[in-house]
mmCIF file of C-alpha atoms and ligand atoms in Angstrom:
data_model
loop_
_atom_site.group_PDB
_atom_site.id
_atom_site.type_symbol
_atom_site.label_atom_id
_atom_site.label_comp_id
_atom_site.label_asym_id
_atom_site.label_seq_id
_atom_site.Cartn_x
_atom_site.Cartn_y
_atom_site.Cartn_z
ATOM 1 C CA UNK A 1 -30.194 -8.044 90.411
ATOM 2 C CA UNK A 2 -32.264 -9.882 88.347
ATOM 3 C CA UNK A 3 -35.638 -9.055 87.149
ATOM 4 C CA UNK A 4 -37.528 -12.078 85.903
ATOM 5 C CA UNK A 5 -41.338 -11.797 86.453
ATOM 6 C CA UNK A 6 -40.411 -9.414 89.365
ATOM 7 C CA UNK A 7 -42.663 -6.195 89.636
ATOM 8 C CA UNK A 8 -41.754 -2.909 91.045
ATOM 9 C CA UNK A 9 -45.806 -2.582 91.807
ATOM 10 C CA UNK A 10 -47.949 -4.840 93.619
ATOM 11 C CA UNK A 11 -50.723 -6.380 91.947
ATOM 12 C CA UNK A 12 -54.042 -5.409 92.607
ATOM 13 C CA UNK A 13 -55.589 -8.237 94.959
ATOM 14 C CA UNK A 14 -58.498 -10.174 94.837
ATOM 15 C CA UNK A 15 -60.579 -9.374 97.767
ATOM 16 C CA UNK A 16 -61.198 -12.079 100.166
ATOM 17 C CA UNK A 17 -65.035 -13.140 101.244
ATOM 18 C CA UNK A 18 -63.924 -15.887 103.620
ATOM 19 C CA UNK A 19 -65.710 -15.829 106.806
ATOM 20 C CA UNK A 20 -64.160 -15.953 110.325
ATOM 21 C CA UNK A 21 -66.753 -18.059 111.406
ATOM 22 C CA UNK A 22 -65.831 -19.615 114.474
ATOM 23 C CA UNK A 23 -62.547 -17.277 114.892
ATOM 24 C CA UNK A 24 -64.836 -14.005 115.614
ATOM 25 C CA UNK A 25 -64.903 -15.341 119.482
ATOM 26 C CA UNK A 26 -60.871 -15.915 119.309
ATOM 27 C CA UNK A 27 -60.413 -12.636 117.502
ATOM 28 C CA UNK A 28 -62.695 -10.757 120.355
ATOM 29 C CA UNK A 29 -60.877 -12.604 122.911
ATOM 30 C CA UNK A 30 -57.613 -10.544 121.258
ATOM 31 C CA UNK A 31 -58.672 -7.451 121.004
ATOM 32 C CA UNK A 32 -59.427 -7.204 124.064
ATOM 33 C CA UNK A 33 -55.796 -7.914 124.990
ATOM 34 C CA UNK A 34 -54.509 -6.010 122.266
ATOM 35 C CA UNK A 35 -52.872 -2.532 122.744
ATOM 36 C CA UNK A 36 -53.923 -1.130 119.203
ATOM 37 C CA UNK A 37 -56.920 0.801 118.673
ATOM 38 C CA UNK A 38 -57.454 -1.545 115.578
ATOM 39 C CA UNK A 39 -58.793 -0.586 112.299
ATOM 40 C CA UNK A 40 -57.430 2.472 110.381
ATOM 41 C CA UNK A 41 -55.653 3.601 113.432
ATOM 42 C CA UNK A 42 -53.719 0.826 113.851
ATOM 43 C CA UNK A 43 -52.532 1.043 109.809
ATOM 44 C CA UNK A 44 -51.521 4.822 110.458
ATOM 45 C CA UNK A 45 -49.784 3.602 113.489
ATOM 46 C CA UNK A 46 -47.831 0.608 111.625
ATOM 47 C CA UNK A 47 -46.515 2.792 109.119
ATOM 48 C CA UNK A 48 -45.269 5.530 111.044
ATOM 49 C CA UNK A 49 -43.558 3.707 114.042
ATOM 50 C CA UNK A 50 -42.174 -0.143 115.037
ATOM 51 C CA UNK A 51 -45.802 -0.750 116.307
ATOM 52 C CA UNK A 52 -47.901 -3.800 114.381
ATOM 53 C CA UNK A 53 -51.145 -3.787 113.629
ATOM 54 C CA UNK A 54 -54.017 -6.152 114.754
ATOM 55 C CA UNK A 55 -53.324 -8.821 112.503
ATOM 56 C CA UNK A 56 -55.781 -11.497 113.824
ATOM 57 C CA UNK A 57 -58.437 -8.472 112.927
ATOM 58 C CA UNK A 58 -57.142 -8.168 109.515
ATOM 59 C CA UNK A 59 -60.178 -10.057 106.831
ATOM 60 C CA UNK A 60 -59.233 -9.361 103.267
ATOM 61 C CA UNK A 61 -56.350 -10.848 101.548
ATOM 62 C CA UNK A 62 -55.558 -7.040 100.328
ATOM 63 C CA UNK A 63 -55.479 -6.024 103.607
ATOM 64 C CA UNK A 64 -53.514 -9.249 105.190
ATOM 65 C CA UNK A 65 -50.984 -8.850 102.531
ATOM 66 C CA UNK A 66 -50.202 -5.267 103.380
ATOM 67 C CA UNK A 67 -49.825 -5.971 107.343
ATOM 68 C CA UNK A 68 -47.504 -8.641 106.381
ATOM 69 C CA UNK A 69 -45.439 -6.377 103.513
ATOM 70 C CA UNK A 70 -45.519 -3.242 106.455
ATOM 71 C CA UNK A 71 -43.915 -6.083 109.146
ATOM 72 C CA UNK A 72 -41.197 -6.919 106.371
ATOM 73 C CA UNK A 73 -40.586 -3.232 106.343
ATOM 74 C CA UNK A 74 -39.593 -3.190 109.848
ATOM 75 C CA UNK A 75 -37.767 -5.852 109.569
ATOM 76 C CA UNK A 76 -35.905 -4.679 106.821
ATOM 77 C CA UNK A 77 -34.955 -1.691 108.310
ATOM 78 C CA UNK A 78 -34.567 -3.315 112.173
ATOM 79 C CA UNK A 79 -37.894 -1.984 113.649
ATOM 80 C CA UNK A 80 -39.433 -5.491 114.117
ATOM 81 C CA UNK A 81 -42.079 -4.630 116.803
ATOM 82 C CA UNK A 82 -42.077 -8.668 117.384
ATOM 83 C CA UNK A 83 -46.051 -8.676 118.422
ATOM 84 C CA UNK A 84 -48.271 -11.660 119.731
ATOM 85 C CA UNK A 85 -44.327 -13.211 121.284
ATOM 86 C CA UNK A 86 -46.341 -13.042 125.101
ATOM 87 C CA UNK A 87 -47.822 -15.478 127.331
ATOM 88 C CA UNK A 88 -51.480 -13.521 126.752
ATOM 89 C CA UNK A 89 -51.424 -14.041 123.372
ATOM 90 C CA UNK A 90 -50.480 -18.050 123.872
ATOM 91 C CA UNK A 91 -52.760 -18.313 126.439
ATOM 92 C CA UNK A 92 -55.807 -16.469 124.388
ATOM 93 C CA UNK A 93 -54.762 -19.053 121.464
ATOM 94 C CA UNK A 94 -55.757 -22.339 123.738
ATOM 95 C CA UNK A 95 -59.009 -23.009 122.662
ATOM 96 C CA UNK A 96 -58.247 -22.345 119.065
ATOM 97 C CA UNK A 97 -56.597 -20.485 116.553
ATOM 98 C CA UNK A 98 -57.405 -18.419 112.952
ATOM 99 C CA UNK A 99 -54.181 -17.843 111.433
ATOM 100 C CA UNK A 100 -55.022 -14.620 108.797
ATOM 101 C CA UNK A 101 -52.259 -16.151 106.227
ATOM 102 C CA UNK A 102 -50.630 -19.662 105.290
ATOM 103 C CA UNK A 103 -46.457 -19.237 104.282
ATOM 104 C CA UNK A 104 -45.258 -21.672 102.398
ATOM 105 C CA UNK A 105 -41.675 -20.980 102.299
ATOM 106 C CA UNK A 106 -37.916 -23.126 101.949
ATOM 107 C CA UNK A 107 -36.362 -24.608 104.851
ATOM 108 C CA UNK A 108 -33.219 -21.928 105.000
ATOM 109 C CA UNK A 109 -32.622 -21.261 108.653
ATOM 110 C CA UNK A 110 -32.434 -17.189 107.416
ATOM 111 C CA UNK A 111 -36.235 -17.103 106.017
ATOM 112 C CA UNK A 112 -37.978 -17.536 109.390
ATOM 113 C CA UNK A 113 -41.732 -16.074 108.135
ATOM 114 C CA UNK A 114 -42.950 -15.206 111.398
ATOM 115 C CA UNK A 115 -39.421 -12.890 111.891
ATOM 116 C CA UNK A 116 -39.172 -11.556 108.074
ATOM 117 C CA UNK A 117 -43.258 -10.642 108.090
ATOM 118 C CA UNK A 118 -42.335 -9.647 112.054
ATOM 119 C CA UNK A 119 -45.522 -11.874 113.163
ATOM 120 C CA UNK A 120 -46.615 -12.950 116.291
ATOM 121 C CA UNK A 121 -47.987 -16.565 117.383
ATOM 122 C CA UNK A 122 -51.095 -17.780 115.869
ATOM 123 C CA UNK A 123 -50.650 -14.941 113.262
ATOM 124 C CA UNK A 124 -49.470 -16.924 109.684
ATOM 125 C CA UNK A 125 -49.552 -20.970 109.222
ATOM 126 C CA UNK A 126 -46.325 -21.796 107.974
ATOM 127 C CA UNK A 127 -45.013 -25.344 105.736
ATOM 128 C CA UNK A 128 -41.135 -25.231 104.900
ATOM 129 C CA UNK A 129 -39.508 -27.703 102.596
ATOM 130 C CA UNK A 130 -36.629 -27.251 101.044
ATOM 131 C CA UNK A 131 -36.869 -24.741 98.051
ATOM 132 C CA UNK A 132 -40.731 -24.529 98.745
ATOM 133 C CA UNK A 133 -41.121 -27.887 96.532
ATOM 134 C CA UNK A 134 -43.915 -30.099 97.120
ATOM 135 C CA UNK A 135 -45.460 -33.199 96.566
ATOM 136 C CA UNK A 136 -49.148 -34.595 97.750
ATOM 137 C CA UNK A 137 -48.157 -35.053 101.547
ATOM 138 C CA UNK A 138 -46.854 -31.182 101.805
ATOM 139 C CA UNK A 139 -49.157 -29.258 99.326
ATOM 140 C CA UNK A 140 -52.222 -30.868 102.022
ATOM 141 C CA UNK A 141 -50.071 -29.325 104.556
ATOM 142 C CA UNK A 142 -50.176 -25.604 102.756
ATOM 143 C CA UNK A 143 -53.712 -26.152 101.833
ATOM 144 C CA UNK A 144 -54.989 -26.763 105.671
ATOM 145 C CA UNK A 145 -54.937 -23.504 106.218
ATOM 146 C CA UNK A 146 -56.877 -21.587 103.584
ATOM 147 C CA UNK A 147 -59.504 -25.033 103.128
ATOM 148 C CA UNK A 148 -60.013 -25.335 107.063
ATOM 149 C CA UNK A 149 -58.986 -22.406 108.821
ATOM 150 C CA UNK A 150 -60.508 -20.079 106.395
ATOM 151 C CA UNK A 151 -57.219 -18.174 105.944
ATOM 152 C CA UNK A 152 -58.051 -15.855 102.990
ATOM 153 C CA UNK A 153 -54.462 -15.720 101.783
ATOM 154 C CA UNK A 154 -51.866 -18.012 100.881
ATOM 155 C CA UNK A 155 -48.229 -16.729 100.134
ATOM 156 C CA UNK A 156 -45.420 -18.754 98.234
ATOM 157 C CA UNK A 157 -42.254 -17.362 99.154
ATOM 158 C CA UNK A 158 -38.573 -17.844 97.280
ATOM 159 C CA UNK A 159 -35.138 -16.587 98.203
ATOM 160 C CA UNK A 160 -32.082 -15.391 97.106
ATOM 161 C CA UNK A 161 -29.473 -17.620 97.240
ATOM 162 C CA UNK A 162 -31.468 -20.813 97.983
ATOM 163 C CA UNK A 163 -28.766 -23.683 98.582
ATOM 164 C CA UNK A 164 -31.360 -25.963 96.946
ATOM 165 C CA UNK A 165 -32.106 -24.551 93.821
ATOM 166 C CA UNK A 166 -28.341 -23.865 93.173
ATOM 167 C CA UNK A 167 -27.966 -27.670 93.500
ATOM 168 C CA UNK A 168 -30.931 -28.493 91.557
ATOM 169 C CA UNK A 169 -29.191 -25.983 89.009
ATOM 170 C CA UNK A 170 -25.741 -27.182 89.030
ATOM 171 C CA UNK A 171 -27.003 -30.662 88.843
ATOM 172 C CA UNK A 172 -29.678 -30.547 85.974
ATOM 173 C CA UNK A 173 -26.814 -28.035 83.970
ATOM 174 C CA UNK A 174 -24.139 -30.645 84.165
ATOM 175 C CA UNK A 175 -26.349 -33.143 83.036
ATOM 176 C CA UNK A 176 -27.501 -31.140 80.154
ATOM 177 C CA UNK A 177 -23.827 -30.894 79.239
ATOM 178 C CA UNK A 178 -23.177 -34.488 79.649
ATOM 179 C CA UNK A 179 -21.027 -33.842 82.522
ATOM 180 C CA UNK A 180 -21.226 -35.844 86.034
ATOM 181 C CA UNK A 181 -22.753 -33.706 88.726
ATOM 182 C CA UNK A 182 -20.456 -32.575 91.315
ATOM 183 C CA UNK A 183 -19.983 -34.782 94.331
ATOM 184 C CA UNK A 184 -21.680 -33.077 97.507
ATOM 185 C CA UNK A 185 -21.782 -36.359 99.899
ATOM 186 C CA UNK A 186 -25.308 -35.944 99.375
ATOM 187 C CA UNK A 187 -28.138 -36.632 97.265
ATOM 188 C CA UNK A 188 -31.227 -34.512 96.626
ATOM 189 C CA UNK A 189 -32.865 -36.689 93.513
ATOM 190 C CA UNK A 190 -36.842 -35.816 94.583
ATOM 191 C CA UNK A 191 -35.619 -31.929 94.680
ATOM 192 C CA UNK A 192 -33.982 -32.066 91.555
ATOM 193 C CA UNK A 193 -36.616 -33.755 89.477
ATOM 194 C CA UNK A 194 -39.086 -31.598 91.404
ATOM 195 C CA UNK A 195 -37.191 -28.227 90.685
ATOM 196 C CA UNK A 196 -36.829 -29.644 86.736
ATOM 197 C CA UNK A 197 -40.089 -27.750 84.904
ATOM 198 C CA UNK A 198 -38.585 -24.388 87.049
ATOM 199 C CA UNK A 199 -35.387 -25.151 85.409
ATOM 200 C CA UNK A 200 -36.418 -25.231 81.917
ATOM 201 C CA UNK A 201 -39.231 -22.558 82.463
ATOM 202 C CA UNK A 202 -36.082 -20.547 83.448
ATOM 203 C CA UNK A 203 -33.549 -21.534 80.077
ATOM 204 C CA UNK A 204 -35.749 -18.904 77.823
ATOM 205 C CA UNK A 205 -35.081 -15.843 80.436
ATOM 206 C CA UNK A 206 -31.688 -13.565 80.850
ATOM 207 C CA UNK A 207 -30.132 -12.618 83.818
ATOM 208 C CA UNK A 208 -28.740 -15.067 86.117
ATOM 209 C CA UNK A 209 -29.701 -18.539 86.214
ATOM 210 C CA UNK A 210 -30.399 -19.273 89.669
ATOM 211 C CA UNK A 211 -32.491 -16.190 90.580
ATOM 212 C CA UNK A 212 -34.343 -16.825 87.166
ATOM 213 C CA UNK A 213 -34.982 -20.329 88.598
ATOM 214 C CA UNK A 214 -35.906 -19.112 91.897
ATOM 215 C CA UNK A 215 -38.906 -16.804 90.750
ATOM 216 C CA UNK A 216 -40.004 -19.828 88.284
ATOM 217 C CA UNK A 217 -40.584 -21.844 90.937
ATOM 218 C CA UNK A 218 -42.389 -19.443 92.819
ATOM 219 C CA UNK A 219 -44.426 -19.099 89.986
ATOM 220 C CA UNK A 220 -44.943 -22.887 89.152
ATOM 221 C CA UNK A 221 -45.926 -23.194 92.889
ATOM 222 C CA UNK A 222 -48.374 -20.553 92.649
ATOM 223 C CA UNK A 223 -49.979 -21.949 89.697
ATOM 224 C CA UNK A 224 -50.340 -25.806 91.012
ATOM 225 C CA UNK A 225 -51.835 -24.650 94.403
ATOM 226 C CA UNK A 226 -54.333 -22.198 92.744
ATOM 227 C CA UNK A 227 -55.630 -25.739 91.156
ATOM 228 C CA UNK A 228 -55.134 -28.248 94.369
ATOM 229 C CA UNK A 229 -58.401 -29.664 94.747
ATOM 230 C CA UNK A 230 -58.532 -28.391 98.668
ATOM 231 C CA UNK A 231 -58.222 -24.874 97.088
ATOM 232 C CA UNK A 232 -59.060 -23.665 93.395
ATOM 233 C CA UNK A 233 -62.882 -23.644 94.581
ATOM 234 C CA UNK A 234 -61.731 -20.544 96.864
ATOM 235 C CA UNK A 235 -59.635 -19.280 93.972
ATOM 236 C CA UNK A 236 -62.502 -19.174 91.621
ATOM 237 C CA UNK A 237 -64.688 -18.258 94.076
ATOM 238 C CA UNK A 238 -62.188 -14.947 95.294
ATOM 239 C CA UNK A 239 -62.041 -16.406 98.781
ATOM 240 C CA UNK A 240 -58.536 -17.103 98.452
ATOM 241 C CA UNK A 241 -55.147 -15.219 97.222
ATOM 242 C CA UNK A 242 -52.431 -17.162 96.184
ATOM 243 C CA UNK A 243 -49.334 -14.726 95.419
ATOM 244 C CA UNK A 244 -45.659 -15.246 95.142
ATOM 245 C CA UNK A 245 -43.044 -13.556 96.334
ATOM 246 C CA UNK A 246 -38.988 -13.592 97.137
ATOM 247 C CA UNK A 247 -36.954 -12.490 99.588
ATOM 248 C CA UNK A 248 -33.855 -10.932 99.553
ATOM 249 C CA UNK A 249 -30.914 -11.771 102.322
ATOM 250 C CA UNK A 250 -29.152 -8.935 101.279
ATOM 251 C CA UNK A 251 -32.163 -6.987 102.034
ATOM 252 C CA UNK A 252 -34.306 -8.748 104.022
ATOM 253 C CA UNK A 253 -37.086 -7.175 101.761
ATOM 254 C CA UNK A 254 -40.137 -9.320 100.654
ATOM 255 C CA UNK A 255 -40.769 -8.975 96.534
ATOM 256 C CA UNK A 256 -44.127 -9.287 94.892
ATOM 257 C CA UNK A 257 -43.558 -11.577 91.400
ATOM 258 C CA UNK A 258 -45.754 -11.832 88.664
ATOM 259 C CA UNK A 259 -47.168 -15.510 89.295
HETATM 260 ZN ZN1 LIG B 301 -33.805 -22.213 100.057
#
């Protein structure tokens, strides 16, 4: 297992300031359905047994990024409580919704957010492309939730074994050595050139190359949303938390990364 930027300890968070605003109806409205107790009774309760907490109560990134590590627990260890999957919960979500989190994660059909952070509906906002690379069009997409939905944290999540930065590796190595790339029947050129500054940021480390490449691109992610112009006023202003993270198939355990 490789290490690169990966750390056994998760960062201390910013905490988030965002208001609900408009949500605090939506989120009454759920408690009210909700079988937790909420609050610090709901945490003991989460960590203990399969049961989730109220996530749609949850305010501070510190706190929204702990519900969603404690629901990769059960899922890592096949106690996914599967909350907010009920026609209530749709039905409260109508008029409106206040996702707690945006995901912004790779199109592999085995990272499904919403199973590997065992979420229910309305819980996380989620944009998938493949590898998590972006471009204007998409990093709008990841930003709609944090900018207009006042989500106060935004998570950028890798994977092992990611089918398109193995390509974009393969590809961008056999050109280095002056070799043609290997014929897939496809052709991923916007990937590639995309998943090119992860590449080199990933020559200079040890280990293998692909995982090293992996958490790079997390971490380039992370760093070019923290200055999109929808979001690095709520960086700067600690109403947003960008972090990075991978997942592990083997696993199915969600990794904090430096970023
Ligand atoms: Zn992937």
């Amino acid at each position: 297992m490789k290490s690169l930027h990966v750390s056994g300890n998760r960062r201390k968070l910013l905490t988030g300031t965002a208001s609900i605003g408009a949500a605090s109806a939506l989120v009454l409205a759920l408690d009210a359905c909700s079988t937790d107790t909420g609050g610090a009774a709901a945490s003991e309760t989460a960590s203990t047994a399969t049961e989730a907490p109220d996530f749609k109560s949850l305010e501070t990134a510190e706190e929204i990024w702990d519900a969603l590590l404690e629901g990769n627990r059960r899922w890592a260890a096949g106690e996914s409580a599967h909350p907010g999957a009920d026609a209530e919960t749709r039905q409260a979500l109508v008029e409106g919704q206040a996702p707690r989190a945006a995901v912004f994660t790779c199109v592999d059909s085995r990272v499904a957010p919403e199973l590997v952070f065992d979420t229910g509906v309305g819980d996380i906002m989620v944009t998938r492309t493949a590898a998590n690379t972006f471009d204007p069009l998409v990093s709008e997409s990841v930003s709609y939730g944090p900018a207009a939905l006042d989500a106060p944290l935004l998570v950028v999540l890798g994977h092992q074994k990611c089918g398109a930065v193995t390509a974009a590796h393969d590809a961008l190595a056999a050109a280095e050595d002056g070799e043609e790339a290997e014929d897939h029947g496809y052709e991923l050129p916007e990937i590639v050139a995309s998943l090119t500054p992860a590449y080199e940021a990933a020559e200079t480390e040890s280990g293998d190359p692909v995982d090293a490449m992996i958490s790079a691109n997390v971490a380039l992610t992370v760093q070019a949303l923290k200055e999109h112009p929808n979001l690095a006023e709520l960086v700067a202003d600690g109403a947003l938390t960008v972090v990075g993270a991978v997942y592990s198939l083997e696993t199915g355990a969600v990794t904090e990364i430096e970023a």
